[in-house]
Coordinates of C-alpha atoms and ligand atoms in Angstrom, one line a residue:
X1 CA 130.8 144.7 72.9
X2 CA 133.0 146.9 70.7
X3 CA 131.6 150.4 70.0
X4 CA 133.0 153.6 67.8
X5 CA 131.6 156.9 68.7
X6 CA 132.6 159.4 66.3
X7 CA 135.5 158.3 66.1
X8 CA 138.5 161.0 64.1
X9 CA 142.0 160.2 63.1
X10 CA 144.2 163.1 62.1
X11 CA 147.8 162.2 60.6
X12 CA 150.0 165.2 60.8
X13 CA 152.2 165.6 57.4
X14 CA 154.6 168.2 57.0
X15 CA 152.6 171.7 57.6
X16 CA 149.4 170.0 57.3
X17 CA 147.5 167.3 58.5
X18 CA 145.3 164.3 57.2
X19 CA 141.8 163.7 58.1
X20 CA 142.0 160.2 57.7
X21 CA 139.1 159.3 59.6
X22 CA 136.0 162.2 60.0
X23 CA 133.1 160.6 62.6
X24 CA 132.8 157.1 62.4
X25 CA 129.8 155.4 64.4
X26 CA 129.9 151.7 65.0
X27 CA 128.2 149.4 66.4
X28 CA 129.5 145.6 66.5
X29 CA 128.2 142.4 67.8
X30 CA 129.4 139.1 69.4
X31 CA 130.0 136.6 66.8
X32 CA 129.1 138.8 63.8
X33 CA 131.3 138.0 60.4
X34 CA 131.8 142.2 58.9
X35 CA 133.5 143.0 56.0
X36 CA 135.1 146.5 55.6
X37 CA 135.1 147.7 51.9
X38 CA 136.2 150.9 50.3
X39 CA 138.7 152.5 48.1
X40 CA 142.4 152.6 48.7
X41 CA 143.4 155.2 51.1
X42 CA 140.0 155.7 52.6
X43 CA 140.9 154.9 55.8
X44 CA 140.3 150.9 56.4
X45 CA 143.4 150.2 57.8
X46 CA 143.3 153.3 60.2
X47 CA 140.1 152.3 61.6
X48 CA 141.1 148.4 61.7
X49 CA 144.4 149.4 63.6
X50 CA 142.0 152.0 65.9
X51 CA 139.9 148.8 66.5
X52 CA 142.7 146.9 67.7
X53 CA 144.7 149.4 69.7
X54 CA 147.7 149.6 67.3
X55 CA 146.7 153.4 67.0
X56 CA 145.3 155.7 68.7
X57 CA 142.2 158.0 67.5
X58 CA 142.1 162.1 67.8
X59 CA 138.8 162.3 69.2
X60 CA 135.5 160.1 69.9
X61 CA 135.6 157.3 72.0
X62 CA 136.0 153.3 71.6
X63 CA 133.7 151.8 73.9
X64 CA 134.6 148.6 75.2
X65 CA 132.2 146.3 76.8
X66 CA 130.2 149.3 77.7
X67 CA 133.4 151.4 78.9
X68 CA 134.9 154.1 77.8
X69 CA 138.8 154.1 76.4
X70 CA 140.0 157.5 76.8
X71 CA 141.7 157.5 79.5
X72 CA 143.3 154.0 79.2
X73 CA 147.1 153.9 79.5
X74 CA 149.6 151.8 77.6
X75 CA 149.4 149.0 80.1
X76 CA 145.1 148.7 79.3
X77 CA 145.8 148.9 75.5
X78 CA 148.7 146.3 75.3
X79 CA 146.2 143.9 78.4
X80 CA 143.7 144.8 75.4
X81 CA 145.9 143.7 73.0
X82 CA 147.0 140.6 73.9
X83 CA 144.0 139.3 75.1
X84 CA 140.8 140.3 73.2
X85 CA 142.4 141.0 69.8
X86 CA 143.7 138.5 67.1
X87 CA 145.1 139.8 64.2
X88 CA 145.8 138.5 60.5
X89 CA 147.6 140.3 58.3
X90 CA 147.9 140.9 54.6
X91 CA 151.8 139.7 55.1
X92 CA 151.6 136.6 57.1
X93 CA 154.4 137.3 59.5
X94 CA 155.2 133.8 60.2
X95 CA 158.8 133.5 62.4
X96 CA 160.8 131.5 59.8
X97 CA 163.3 129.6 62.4
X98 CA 159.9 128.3 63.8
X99 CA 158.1 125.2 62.7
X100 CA 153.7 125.9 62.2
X101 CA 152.8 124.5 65.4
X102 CA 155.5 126.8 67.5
X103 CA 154.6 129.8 65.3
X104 CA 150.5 128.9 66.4
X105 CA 151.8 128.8 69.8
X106 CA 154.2 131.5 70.1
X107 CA 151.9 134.1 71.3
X108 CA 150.4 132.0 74.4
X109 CA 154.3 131.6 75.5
X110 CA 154.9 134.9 74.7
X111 CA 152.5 136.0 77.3
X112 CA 153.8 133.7 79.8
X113 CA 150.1 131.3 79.3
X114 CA 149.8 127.9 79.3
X115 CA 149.1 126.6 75.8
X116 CA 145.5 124.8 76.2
X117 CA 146.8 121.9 73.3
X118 CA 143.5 120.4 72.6
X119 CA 141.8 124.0 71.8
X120 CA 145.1 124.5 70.0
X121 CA 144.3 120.8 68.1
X122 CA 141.0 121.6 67.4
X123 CA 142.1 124.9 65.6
X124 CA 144.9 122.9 63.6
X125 CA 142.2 120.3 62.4
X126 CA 139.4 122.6 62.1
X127 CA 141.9 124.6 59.4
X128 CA 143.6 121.4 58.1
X129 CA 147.1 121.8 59.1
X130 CA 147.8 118.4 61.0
X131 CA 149.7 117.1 58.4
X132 CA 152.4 120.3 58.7
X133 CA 153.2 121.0 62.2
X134 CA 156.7 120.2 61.8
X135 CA 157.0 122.5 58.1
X136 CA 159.3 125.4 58.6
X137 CA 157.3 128.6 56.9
X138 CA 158.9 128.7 53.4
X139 CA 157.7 124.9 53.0
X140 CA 154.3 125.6 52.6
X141 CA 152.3 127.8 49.5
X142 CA 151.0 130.9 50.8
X143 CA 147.2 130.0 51.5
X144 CA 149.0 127.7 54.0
X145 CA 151.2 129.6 55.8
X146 CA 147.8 132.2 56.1
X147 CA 146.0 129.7 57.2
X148 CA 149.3 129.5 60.0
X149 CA 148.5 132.8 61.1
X150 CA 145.2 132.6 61.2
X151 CA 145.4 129.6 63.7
X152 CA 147.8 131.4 65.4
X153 CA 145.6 134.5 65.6
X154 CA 142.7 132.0 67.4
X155 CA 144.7 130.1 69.2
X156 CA 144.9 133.1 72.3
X157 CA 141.2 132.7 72.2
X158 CA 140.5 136.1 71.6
X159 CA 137.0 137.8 71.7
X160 CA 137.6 139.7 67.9
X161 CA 139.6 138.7 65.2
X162 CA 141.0 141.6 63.1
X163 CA 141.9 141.0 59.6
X164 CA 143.7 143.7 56.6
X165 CA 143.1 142.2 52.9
X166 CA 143.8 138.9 54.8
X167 CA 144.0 137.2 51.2
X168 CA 145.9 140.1 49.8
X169 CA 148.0 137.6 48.5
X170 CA 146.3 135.0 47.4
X171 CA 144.6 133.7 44.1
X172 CA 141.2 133.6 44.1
X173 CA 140.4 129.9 44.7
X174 CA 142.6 129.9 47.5
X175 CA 141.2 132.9 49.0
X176 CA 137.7 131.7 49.1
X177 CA 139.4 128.3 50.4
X178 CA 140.8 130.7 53.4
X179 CA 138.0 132.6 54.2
X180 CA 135.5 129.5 54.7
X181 CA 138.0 128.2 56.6
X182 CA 138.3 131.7 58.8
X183 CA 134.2 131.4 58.8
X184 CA 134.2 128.5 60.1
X185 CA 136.3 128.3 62.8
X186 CA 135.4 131.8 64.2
X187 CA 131.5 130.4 64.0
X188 CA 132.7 127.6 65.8
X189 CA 134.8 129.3 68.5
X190 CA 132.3 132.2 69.0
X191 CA 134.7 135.1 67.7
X192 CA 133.7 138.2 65.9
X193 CA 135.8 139.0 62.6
X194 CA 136.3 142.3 61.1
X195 CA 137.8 142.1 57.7
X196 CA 139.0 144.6 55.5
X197 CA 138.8 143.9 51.5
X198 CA 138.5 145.5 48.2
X199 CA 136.9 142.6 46.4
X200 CA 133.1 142.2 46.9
X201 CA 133.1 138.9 45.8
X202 CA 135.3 137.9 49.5
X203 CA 132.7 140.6 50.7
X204 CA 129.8 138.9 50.4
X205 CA 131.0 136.1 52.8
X206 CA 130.4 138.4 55.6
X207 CA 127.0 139.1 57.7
X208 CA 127.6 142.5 57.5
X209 CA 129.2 144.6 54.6
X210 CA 130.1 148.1 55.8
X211 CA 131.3 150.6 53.1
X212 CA 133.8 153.5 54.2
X213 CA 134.4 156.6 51.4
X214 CA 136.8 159.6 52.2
X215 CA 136.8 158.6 55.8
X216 CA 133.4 158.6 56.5
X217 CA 130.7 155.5 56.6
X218 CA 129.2 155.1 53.3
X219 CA 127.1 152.0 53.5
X220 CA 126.3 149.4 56.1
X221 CA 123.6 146.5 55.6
X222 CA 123.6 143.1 56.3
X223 CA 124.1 140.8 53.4
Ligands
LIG301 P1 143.2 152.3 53.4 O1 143.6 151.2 54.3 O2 141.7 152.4 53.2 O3 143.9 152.2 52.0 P2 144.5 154.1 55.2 O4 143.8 154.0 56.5 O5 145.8 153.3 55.1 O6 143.6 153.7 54.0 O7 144.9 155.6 55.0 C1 143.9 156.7 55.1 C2 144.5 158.0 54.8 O8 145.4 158.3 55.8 C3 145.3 158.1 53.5 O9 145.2 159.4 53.0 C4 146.7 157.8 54.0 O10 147.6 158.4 53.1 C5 146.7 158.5 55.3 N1 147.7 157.9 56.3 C6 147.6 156.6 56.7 N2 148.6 156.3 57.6 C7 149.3 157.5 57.7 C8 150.5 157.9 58.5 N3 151.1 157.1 59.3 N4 150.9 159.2 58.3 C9 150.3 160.1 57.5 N5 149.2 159.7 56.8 C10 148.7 158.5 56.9
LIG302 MG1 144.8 149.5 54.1

């Protein structure tokens, strides 16, 4: 479904420039659970935001479904966007003026959708948030409000869920809590997670541990 084909990222800086990413060949599949790994600044978070069409790459291609990217326009990344990708982030970026079940459902309205409530009820009981709907943001502890944005990164029914150090800021119980909870209902609703981490012990959740050094692939196996 979602392919990298030596896949570069240059960042220009001043006079010079960055090889942030050097070749990267991927291959993921439907419903598969992948943690990312690797070393701070080795390019996770370039290739995550490549995946999701927050950035774009220098050369190679991201296949989608079999077709080629490169000469997609803004319109095909933000369609791609909005509709195949959820994304959870190490910051939760709840909307603090809106209670937990408008922030799940903000991005449906956003895109001028109909909210599908029962899916949406299913999510909000799956990750255990009935009893909060009507919280405001800074009246829950932070594995709750992450457990906000992950409903609300489901809730548009995407095909891949995109995750950076998702428990970032978290303790460790409550990560572990976060991430079964992210298993779970991406097993149940057929989605594929990426997730980015430097902690092998959230790693080992995952199907699939792919390891990334200096920009380049250093391991991939499943677990
Ligand atoms: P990671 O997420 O693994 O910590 P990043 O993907 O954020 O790594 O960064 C990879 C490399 O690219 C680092 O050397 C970083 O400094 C550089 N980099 C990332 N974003 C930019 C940017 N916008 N401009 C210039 N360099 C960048
Ligand atoms: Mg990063």
């Amino acid at each position: 479904m979602l392919e990298l084909k030596g896949i570069q990222k240059d960042y220009p800086v001043g006079e010079g420039v960055v090889h942030a990413l050097k070749g990267i060949d991927l291959r993921f599949r439907t419903n598969e659970f992948v943690a990312i790994l690797g070393p701070s600044g080795c390019g996770k978070t370039t290739m995550l935001n490549i995946i999701g069409g927050l950035d774009q790459y220098t050369a190679g291609d991201l296949m989608i479904n079999g077709k080629s990217t490169k000469d997609f326009k803004d319109r095909d990344w933000d369609t791609y966007r909005n509709h195949s990708i959820g994304f959870v982030f190490q910051s939760y970026n709840l909307v603090p003026v809106l209670n937990v079940y408008e922030n799940i459902v903000l991005p449906i309205e956003l895109d001028g959708e109909k909210v599908d409530h029962s899916f949406v009820n299913s999510i909000i009981a799956t990750l255990g948030l009935e009893s909060k709907l009507t919280n405001l943001p800074n009246q829950l502890s932070g594995g709750q409000q992450q457990r906000v944005a992950i409903a609300r990164a489901l809730a548009t029914k995407p095909a891949i869920i995109l995750a950076d150090e998702p428990t970032g800021n978290l303790d460790s119980k409550t990560s572990l809590d976060v991430l079964g909870l992210l298993k779970v209902t991406s097993e149940k609703f057929g989605q594929t997670i990426v997730m980015i981490t430097h902690n092998e012990e959230l790693a080992q959740m995952a199907q699939r541990i792919i390891r990334i050094e200096d920009g380049r692939i250093a391991g991939d196996r499943n677990v």
